[in-house]
Amino acid sequence: MRALRLSQSLYLTLLAFLIVLLCFLLYHCPTSLQKGVKKVVLFMPTPTYYSKTQDLDNVLRSATMPDKTVILTMVDESLAGPGSVLDILLQSFKSGEGTQRLLNHLVIITMDPQAFEYCRSIHPYCIHPSIFPHHFATKKQSIVPTPVHSLFTWTRNDVLYEVVRLGYSIVFTDADVLWLRSPLINLNPIKELTISCNNLNDGQRGDYLYDGGIFFLKANAISFEFFKHWKLIKVLFPKDPIQESLCTTIQQWPDAVEAYSFRVQLVNTTYFGGFCELNKDMLREAYTIQANCCDDLKSKVHDLRIVLDDWIRFKNRASGDNALDGMALRWPVKCPRRNYNQS
């Protein structure tokens, strides 16, 4: 029996040696020789995208404004395709007042290969998901925000952390936001964060805050250290979805905000508007409008198109024609209508 075990051990050792030797020869043999040899596949590696991977810093450097600020958004395959939310976002940039030039500074983070392929067919600055493989490995079915789960997920937090680490300030926009006018005038370049916060009551959790569809994050040591603290909070409270929201984190952790001297500028939702808080003067006053408080993606796309159509009509109205100024909002139609202020 001992001789048999010794024989088996020698056999396994020899087999392992031959496998290693074969791998070594296949790896190091000349390319011309490899063409004539049928390769043996010993395992299937995890798919990579080295041929398409773009260096994050290079893309950001190409798209940055003179003050090292970039505009970021994130999409997955559910948001990127013909007639998609991404298409409407880009169209709003082209149709807005003072927003066309900002397309040159928009970087789109794609969360899967399908979204990347579509993105690069319509826009010059698209980040391949292989740039953030660990963060996107467990992405959700869709990253469209709902009242219960903010779009500002920990995946996004990690992306923001990396971009700030590279020294770029960020104007982040959710993909379901229409840019009617340039919002840059509302962003405070001195403070670390400029954001609008929405109040919502879902009947179960009561009143709570969640992030508006657009915010500005200044790249400096204060922001970087604050985000490191935020990541620590996630480690300590891994199952608390509340901490995904910047607005709620600021509200619930005022000591940390003060300790890091993390300065915050709140913007009125009149200027960064959305379906959650409607008012009759949105087209006249809002810089951006988000299709928030709307869970269904088809309904979101449908109503965003109506808003964009009304905006184009409003913007192109004849001089002195006030017919559209007082018109009732046609939207949302399929998304829920909440908190409509007609005064």
CSV table of C-alpha atoms in Angstrom, one decimal:
chain,number,residue,atom,x,y,z
A,1,MET,CA,0.0,0.0,0.0
A,2,ARG,CA,2.8,2.3,0.8
A,3,ALA,CA,4.4,1.7,-2.5
A,4,LEU,CA,1.1,2.4,-4.2
A,5,ARG,CA,0.7,5.7,-2.4
A,6,LEU,CA,4.3,6.7,-3.3
A,7,SER,CA,3.6,5.8,-6.9
A,8,GLN,CA,0.5,7.9,-7.0
A,9,SER,CA,2.3,10.8,-5.4
A,10,LEU,CA,5.1,10.7,-8.0
A,11,TYR,CA,2.5,10.5,-10.8
A,12,LEU,CA,0.7,13.6,-9.6
A,13,THR,CA,3.9,15.5,-9.1
A,14,LEU,CA,5.0,14.6,-12.6
A,15,LEU,CA,1.6,15.6,-14.1
A,16,ALA,CA,1.7,18.9,-12.3
A,17,PHE,CA,5.2,19.5,-13.7
A,18,LEU,CA,4.2,18.7,-17.2
A,19,ILE,CA,1.2,21.1,-17.0
A,20,VAL,CA,3.4,23.9,-15.7
A,21,LEU,CA,6.0,23.2,-18.5
A,22,LEU,CA,3.3,23.2,-21.1
A,23,CYS,CA,2.0,26.6,-19.9
A,24,PHE,CA,5.6,28.0,-19.9
A,25,LEU,CA,6.3,26.8,-23.5
A,26,LEU,CA,3.0,28.2,-24.8
A,27,TYR,CA,3.6,31.5,-23.2
A,28,HIS,CA,7.2,31.9,-24.3
A,29,CYS,CA,7.3,30.3,-27.7
A,30,PRO,CA,7.5,32.6,-30.7
A,31,THR,CA,4.3,33.9,-32.2
A,32,SER,CA,5.0,32.3,-35.6
A,33,LEU,CA,5.4,28.9,-33.9
A,34,GLN,CA,2.2,29.4,-32.0
A,35,LYS,CA,0.2,29.9,-35.2
A,36,GLY,CA,1.0,26.4,-36.3
A,37,VAL,CA,0.2,24.8,-33.0
A,38,LYS,CA,-3.3,24.0,-31.7
A,39,LYS,CA,-3.4,25.6,-28.2
A,40,VAL,CA,-4.7,23.7,-25.2
A,41,VAL,CA,-7.1,25.7,-23.1
A,42,LEU,CA,-6.5,24.7,-19.5
A,43,PHE,CA,-9.0,27.2,-17.9
A,44,MET,CA,-11.3,30.0,-18.9
A,45,PRO,CA,-10.1,33.3,-17.4
A,46,THR,CA,-12.3,36.1,-16.3
A,47,PRO,CA,-13.1,38.3,-19.3
A,48,THR,CA,-11.1,41.4,-19.5
A,49,TYR,CA,-11.2,44.4,-21.8
A,50,TYR,CA,-7.6,45.5,-22.1
A,51,SER,CA,-8.0,46.4,-25.8
A,52,LYS,CA,-10.8,48.9,-24.9
A,53,THR,CA,-9.8,50.1,-21.5
A,54,GLN,CA,-9.1,53.8,-21.3
A,55,ASP,CA,-7.0,55.3,-18.6
A,56,LEU,CA,-9.3,57.2,-16.3
A,57,ASP,CA,-7.0,60.1,-15.8
A,58,ASN,CA,-6.4,60.5,-19.5
A,59,VAL,CA,-10.1,60.7,-20.2
A,60,LEU,CA,-10.7,63.1,-17.4
A,61,ARG,CA,-7.8,65.3,-18.6
A,62,SER,CA,-9.3,65.4,-22.1
A,63,ALA,CA,-12.7,66.4,-20.8
A,64,THR,CA,-11.9,68.8,-18.0
A,65,MET,CA,-12.7,72.4,-17.8
A,66,PRO,CA,-9.8,74.9,-17.2
A,67,ASP,CA,-10.4,74.7,-13.4
A,68,LYS,CA,-10.1,70.8,-13.5
A,69,THR,CA,-13.9,70.2,-13.2
A,70,VAL,CA,-15.6,67.5,-15.1
A,71,ILE,CA,-19.3,66.6,-15.4
A,72,LEU,CA,-20.0,62.9,-14.6
A,73,THR,CA,-23.0,60.6,-15.0
A,74,MET,CA,-23.4,56.8,-14.7
A,75,VAL,CA,-25.4,54.5,-16.9
A,76,ASP,CA,-26.0,50.8,-17.3
A,77,GLU,CA,-27.5,48.9,-20.3
A,78,SER,CA,-31.0,49.7,-19.1
A,79,LEU,CA,-30.3,53.5,-19.5
A,80,ALA,CA,-28.1,53.4,-22.6
A,81,GLY,CA,-29.7,52.5,-26.0
A,82,PRO,CA,-31.7,54.1,-28.8
A,83,GLY,CA,-34.5,56.2,-27.3
A,84,SER,CA,-33.1,55.7,-23.8
A,85,VAL,CA,-32.7,58.0,-20.8
A,86,LEU,CA,-29.1,58.7,-21.9
A,87,ASP,CA,-30.3,59.9,-25.3
A,88,ILE,CA,-32.7,62.3,-23.6
A,89,LEU,CA,-30.0,63.6,-21.3
A,90,LEU,CA,-27.7,64.4,-24.2
A,91,GLN,CA,-30.6,66.0,-26.2
A,92,SER,CA,-31.3,68.3,-23.2
A,93,PHE,CA,-27.7,69.4,-23.3
A,94,LYS,CA,-28.1,70.3,-27.0
A,95,SER,CA,-31.4,72.1,-26.4
A,96,GLY,CA,-30.6,73.9,-23.2
A,97,GLU,CA,-29.5,77.5,-22.7
A,98,GLY,CA,-25.7,77.7,-22.4
A,99,THR,CA,-25.4,73.9,-22.0
A,100,GLN,CA,-24.2,72.8,-25.5
A,101,ARG,CA,-20.6,73.6,-24.7
A,102,LEU,CA,-20.8,71.6,-21.5
A,103,LEU,CA,-21.1,68.4,-23.6
A,104,ASN,CA,-17.4,68.7,-24.1
A,105,HIS,CA,-16.8,68.2,-20.4
A,106,LEU,CA,-19.3,65.3,-19.9
A,107,VAL,CA,-17.8,61.9,-19.0
A,108,ILE,CA,-20.1,59.0,-19.0
A,109,ILE,CA,-19.2,56.1,-16.6
A,110,THR,CA,-20.6,52.9,-18.1
A,111,MET,CA,-21.4,49.9,-15.8
A,112,ASP,CA,-21.4,47.1,-18.3
A,113,PRO,CA,-20.0,46.4,-21.8
A,114,GLN,CA,-23.4,47.0,-23.5
A,115,ALA,CA,-23.7,50.5,-22.1
A,116,PHE,CA,-20.1,51.2,-23.1
A,117,GLU,CA,-20.6,50.1,-26.7
A,118,TYR,CA,-23.6,52.3,-27.1
A,119,CYS,CA,-22.0,55.3,-25.3
A,120,ARG,CA,-19.0,55.4,-27.5
A,121,SER,CA,-21.2,55.4,-30.6
A,122,ILE,CA,-22.7,58.7,-29.6
A,123,HIS,CA,-20.3,60.5,-27.2
A,124,PRO,CA,-16.5,60.9,-27.1
A,125,TYR,CA,-15.8,60.5,-23.4
A,126,CYS,CA,-17.0,57.1,-22.1
A,127,ILE,CA,-15.3,55.1,-19.3
A,128,HIS,CA,-15.2,51.3,-19.8
A,129,PRO,CA,-16.5,49.2,-16.8
A,130,SER,CA,-13.1,47.5,-16.6
A,131,ILE,CA,-11.8,50.7,-15.1
A,132,PHE,CA,-13.9,49.9,-11.9
A,133,PRO,CA,-14.1,46.1,-12.1
A,134,HIS,CA,-14.5,45.5,-8.3
A,135,HIS,CA,-17.1,48.2,-7.8
A,136,PHE,CA,-19.3,47.1,-10.8
A,137,ALA,CA,-19.1,43.4,-10.2
A,138,THR,CA,-22.2,43.4,-8.1
A,139,LYS,CA,-24.1,46.3,-9.8
A,140,LYS,CA,-27.9,46.3,-9.3
A,141,GLN,CA,-30.4,45.6,-12.0
A,142,SER,CA,-30.8,49.3,-12.7
A,143,ILE,CA,-29.2,52.4,-11.2
A,144,VAL,CA,-32.3,54.5,-11.7
A,145,PRO,CA,-33.2,56.1,-8.4
A,146,THR,CA,-36.3,55.3,-6.5
A,147,PRO,CA,-37.7,57.1,-3.5
A,148,VAL,CA,-36.5,54.3,-1.2
A,149,HIS,CA,-33.1,53.8,-2.7
A,150,SER,CA,-31.0,56.7,-3.7
A,151,LEU,CA,-29.1,56.6,-7.0
A,152,PHE,CA,-26.1,57.7,-5.0
A,153,THR,CA,-25.1,54.1,-4.3
A,154,TRP,CA,-21.8,52.9,-2.8
A,155,THR,CA,-20.7,52.1,-6.3
A,156,ARG,CA,-21.0,55.8,-7.2
A,157,ASN,CA,-19.3,56.8,-3.9
A,158,ASP,CA,-16.3,54.7,-4.9
A,159,VAL,CA,-16.2,56.4,-8.4
A,160,LEU,CA,-16.4,59.8,-6.9
A,161,TYR,CA,-13.7,58.9,-4.4
A,162,GLU,CA,-11.4,57.9,-7.2
A,163,VAL,CA,-12.0,61.0,-9.3
A,164,VAL,CA,-11.5,63.3,-6.4
A,165,ARG,CA,-8.3,61.4,-5.5
A,166,LEU,CA,-7.0,62.3,-9.0
A,167,GLY,CA,-7.7,66.0,-8.3
A,168,TYR,CA,-10.8,66.6,-10.4
A,169,SER,CA,-13.8,68.5,-9.0
A,170,ILE,CA,-17.1,66.9,-10.1
A,171,VAL,CA,-20.5,68.1,-11.3
A,172,PHE,CA,-22.5,64.9,-10.9
A,173,THR,CA,-25.8,64.5,-12.7
A,174,ASP,CA,-28.1,61.6,-12.6
A,175,ALA,CA,-28.9,60.3,-16.1
A,176,ASP,CA,-32.6,61.1,-15.7
A,177,VAL,CA,-32.0,64.8,-15.3
A,178,LEU,CA,-32.8,67.4,-18.1
A,179,TRP,CA,-30.4,70.3,-18.3
A,180,LEU,CA,-32.5,73.3,-19.3
A,181,ARG,CA,-30.0,75.9,-18.4
A,182,SER,CA,-26.4,75.8,-17.3
A,183,PRO,CA,-26.5,75.1,-13.5
A,184,LEU,CA,-22.9,76.1,-13.0
A,185,ILE,CA,-24.0,79.6,-11.8
A,186,ASN,CA,-25.7,77.9,-8.8
A,187,LEU,CA,-22.6,75.9,-7.8
A,188,ASN,CA,-20.4,77.4,-5.0
A,189,PRO,CA,-16.7,76.8,-6.0
A,190,ILE,CA,-15.5,77.7,-2.5
A,191,LYS,CA,-17.5,75.1,-0.6
A,192,GLU,CA,-16.8,71.3,-0.8
A,193,LEU,CA,-20.4,70.4,-1.7
A,194,THR,CA,-23.3,72.1,-3.4
A,195,ILE,CA,-26.5,70.0,-3.5
A,196,SER,CA,-30.2,70.2,-3.4
A,197,CYS,CA,-32.0,67.9,-0.9
A,198,ASN,CA,-35.5,66.5,-1.5
A,199,ASN,CA,-38.0,65.8,1.3
A,200,LEU,CA,-40.2,62.8,0.9
A,201,ASN,CA,-42.7,60.8,3.0
A,202,ASP,CA,-43.3,57.2,1.8
A,203,GLY,CA,-45.8,56.4,4.6
A,204,GLN,CA,-43.5,53.8,6.2
A,205,ARG,CA,-40.3,55.6,7.1
A,206,GLY,CA,-41.9,59.0,7.5
A,207,ASP,CA,-40.1,62.1,6.3
A,208,TYR,CA,-36.6,61.6,5.0
A,209,LEU,CA,-34.1,63.4,2.8
A,210,TYR,CA,-32.5,62.1,-0.4
A,211,ASP,CA,-30.2,63.6,-2.9
A,212,GLY,CA,-31.3,65.8,-5.8
A,213,GLY,CA,-30.3,64.9,-9.3
A,214,ILE,CA,-27.3,67.1,-9.5
A,215,PHE,CA,-24.5,68.2,-7.2
A,216,PHE,CA,-21.0,69.7,-7.2
A,217,LEU,CA,-18.1,68.1,-5.3
A,218,LYS,CA,-14.9,70.1,-4.9
A,219,ALA,CA,-11.7,68.2,-5.1
A,220,ASN,CA,-9.5,69.0,-2.2
A,221,ALA,CA,-8.0,67.4,0.9
A,222,ILE,CA,-11.2,68.0,2.9
A,223,SER,CA,-13.4,66.2,0.5
A,224,PHE,CA,-11.0,63.4,0.2
A,225,GLU,CA,-10.8,62.9,3.9
A,226,PHE,CA,-14.5,63.2,4.4
A,227,PHE,CA,-15.1,60.5,1.8
A,228,LYS,CA,-12.6,58.2,3.6
A,229,HIS,CA,-14.7,58.8,6.7
A,230,TRP,CA,-17.9,58.0,4.8
A,231,LYS,CA,-16.4,54.7,3.6
A,232,LEU,CA,-15.6,53.9,7.2
A,233,ILE,CA,-19.3,54.5,8.1
A,234,LYS,CA,-20.2,52.0,5.4
A,235,VAL,CA,-17.9,49.4,7.1
A,236,LEU,CA,-19.5,50.1,10.5
A,237,PHE,CA,-23.0,50.1,9.2
A,238,PRO,CA,-23.0,47.9,6.1
A,239,LYS,CA,-26.8,47.3,6.0
A,240,ASP,CA,-27.9,50.9,6.5
A,241,PRO,CA,-29.2,52.2,3.1
A,242,ILE,CA,-29.7,55.6,4.6
A,243,GLN,CA,-26.0,56.3,4.6
A,244,GLU,CA,-26.0,56.1,0.8
A,245,SER,CA,-27.5,59.6,0.6
A,246,LEU,CA,-25.2,62.6,0.9
A,247,CYS,CA,-28.1,64.7,2.2
A,248,THR,CA,-29.0,62.2,4.9
A,249,THR,CA,-25.4,61.6,5.9
A,250,ILE,CA,-24.9,65.4,6.3
A,251,GLN,CA,-28.1,65.6,8.4
A,252,GLN,CA,-27.3,62.6,10.6
A,253,TRP,CA,-23.6,63.1,11.1
A,254,PRO,CA,-23.2,66.8,11.7
A,255,ASP,CA,-20.2,66.2,14.1
A,256,ALA,CA,-18.3,64.6,11.2
A,257,VAL,CA,-19.2,67.4,8.9
A,258,GLU,CA,-17.9,69.9,11.4
A,259,ALA,CA,-14.8,67.9,12.3
A,260,TYR,CA,-13.6,67.8,8.7
A,261,SER,CA,-14.7,71.4,8.0
A,262,PHE,CA,-16.8,70.0,5.1
A,263,ARG,CA,-18.7,73.0,3.9
A,264,VAL,CA,-22.1,72.5,2.3
A,265,GLN,CA,-24.2,74.9,0.1
A,266,LEU,CA,-27.8,73.8,-0.2
A,267,VAL,CA,-29.6,74.8,-3.4
A,268,ASN,CA,-33.4,75.4,-3.5
A,269,THR,CA,-35.3,72.7,-5.3
A,270,THR,CA,-36.9,75.5,-7.3
A,271,TYR,CA,-33.6,75.6,-9.3
A,272,PHE,CA,-32.8,71.9,-9.2
A,273,GLY,CA,-36.3,70.6,-9.7
A,274,GLY,CA,-38.0,67.3,-10.1
A,275,PHE,CA,-41.2,65.4,-10.3
A,276,CYS,CA,-41.2,65.0,-6.5
A,277,GLU,CA,-41.8,68.7,-5.9
A,278,LEU,CA,-43.7,70.3,-8.9
A,279,ASN,CA,-44.5,73.9,-9.4
A,280,LYS,CA,-46.2,75.7,-12.3
A,281,ASP,CA,-43.1,77.9,-13.0
A,282,MET,CA,-40.6,75.1,-13.4
A,283,LEU,CA,-39.9,75.8,-17.1
A,284,ARG,CA,-39.3,79.5,-16.3
A,285,GLU,CA,-37.2,79.1,-13.1
A,286,ALA,CA,-35.5,75.6,-13.1
A,287,TYR,CA,-32.0,75.0,-14.3
A,288,THR,CA,-32.5,71.2,-14.2
A,289,ILE,CA,-35.5,68.9,-13.9
A,290,GLN,CA,-35.2,65.3,-12.7
A,291,ALA,CA,-37.7,62.5,-13.3
A,292,ASN,CA,-37.5,61.4,-9.6
A,293,CYS,CA,-40.3,59.8,-7.6
A,294,CYS,CA,-40.8,57.5,-10.6
A,295,ASP,CA,-39.8,53.9,-10.4
A,296,ASP,CA,-40.9,52.6,-13.8
A,297,LEU,CA,-38.3,53.2,-16.5
A,298,LYS,CA,-40.7,53.3,-19.4
A,299,SER,CA,-42.8,55.9,-17.6
A,300,LYS,CA,-39.7,57.9,-16.8
A,301,VAL,CA,-38.6,58.0,-20.5
A,302,HIS,CA,-42.2,58.9,-21.6
A,303,ASP,CA,-42.5,61.8,-19.3
A,304,LEU,CA,-39.0,63.1,-19.8
A,305,ARG,CA,-39.8,63.4,-23.5
A,306,ILE,CA,-42.8,65.5,-22.8
A,307,VAL,CA,-40.8,67.8,-20.5
A,308,LEU,CA,-38.1,68.2,-23.1
A,309,ASP,CA,-40.7,68.9,-25.8
A,310,ASP,CA,-42.4,71.5,-23.7
A,311,TRP,CA,-39.1,73.1,-22.8
A,312,ILE,CA,-38.1,73.4,-26.5
A,313,ARG,CA,-41.5,75.0,-27.2
A,314,PHE,CA,-41.1,77.3,-24.3
A,315,LYS,CA,-37.5,78.3,-25.3
A,316,ASN,CA,-38.4,78.9,-28.9
A,317,ARG,CA,-41.6,80.9,-28.3
A,318,ALA,CA,-41.9,84.1,-30.2
A,319,SER,CA,-40.7,87.3,-28.5
A,320,GLY,CA,-43.4,88.7,-26.3
A,321,ASP,CA,-45.5,85.6,-26.6
A,322,ASN,CA,-46.5,84.6,-23.0
A,323,ALA,CA,-48.9,81.9,-24.0
A,324,LEU,CA,-46.7,79.2,-22.6
A,325,ASP,CA,-45.7,81.0,-19.4
A,326,GLY,CA,-49.0,80.2,-17.6
A,327,MET,CA,-49.8,76.9,-19.2
A,328,ALA,CA,-50.6,74.0,-16.9
A,329,LEU,CA,-47.9,71.3,-16.6
A,330,ARG,CA,-48.6,68.4,-18.9
A,331,TRP,CA,-46.3,66.2,-16.9
A,332,PRO,CA,-45.8,63.9,-15.3
A,333,VAL,CA,-48.3,61.7,-17.1
A,334,LYS,CA,-47.3,58.2,-16.4
A,335,CYS,CA,-45.1,58.9,-13.4
A,336,PRO,CA,-46.9,59.8,-10.1
A,337,ARG,CA,-47.8,63.5,-9.6
A,338,ARG,CA,-46.8,64.6,-6.1
A,339,ASN,CA,-46.8,67.9,-4.2
A,340,TYR,CA,-47.9,70.1,-7.1
A,341,ASN,CA,-47.7,73.7,-6.1
A,342,GLN,CA,-49.9,75.8,-8.4
A,343,SER,CA,-49.5,79.1,-6.5
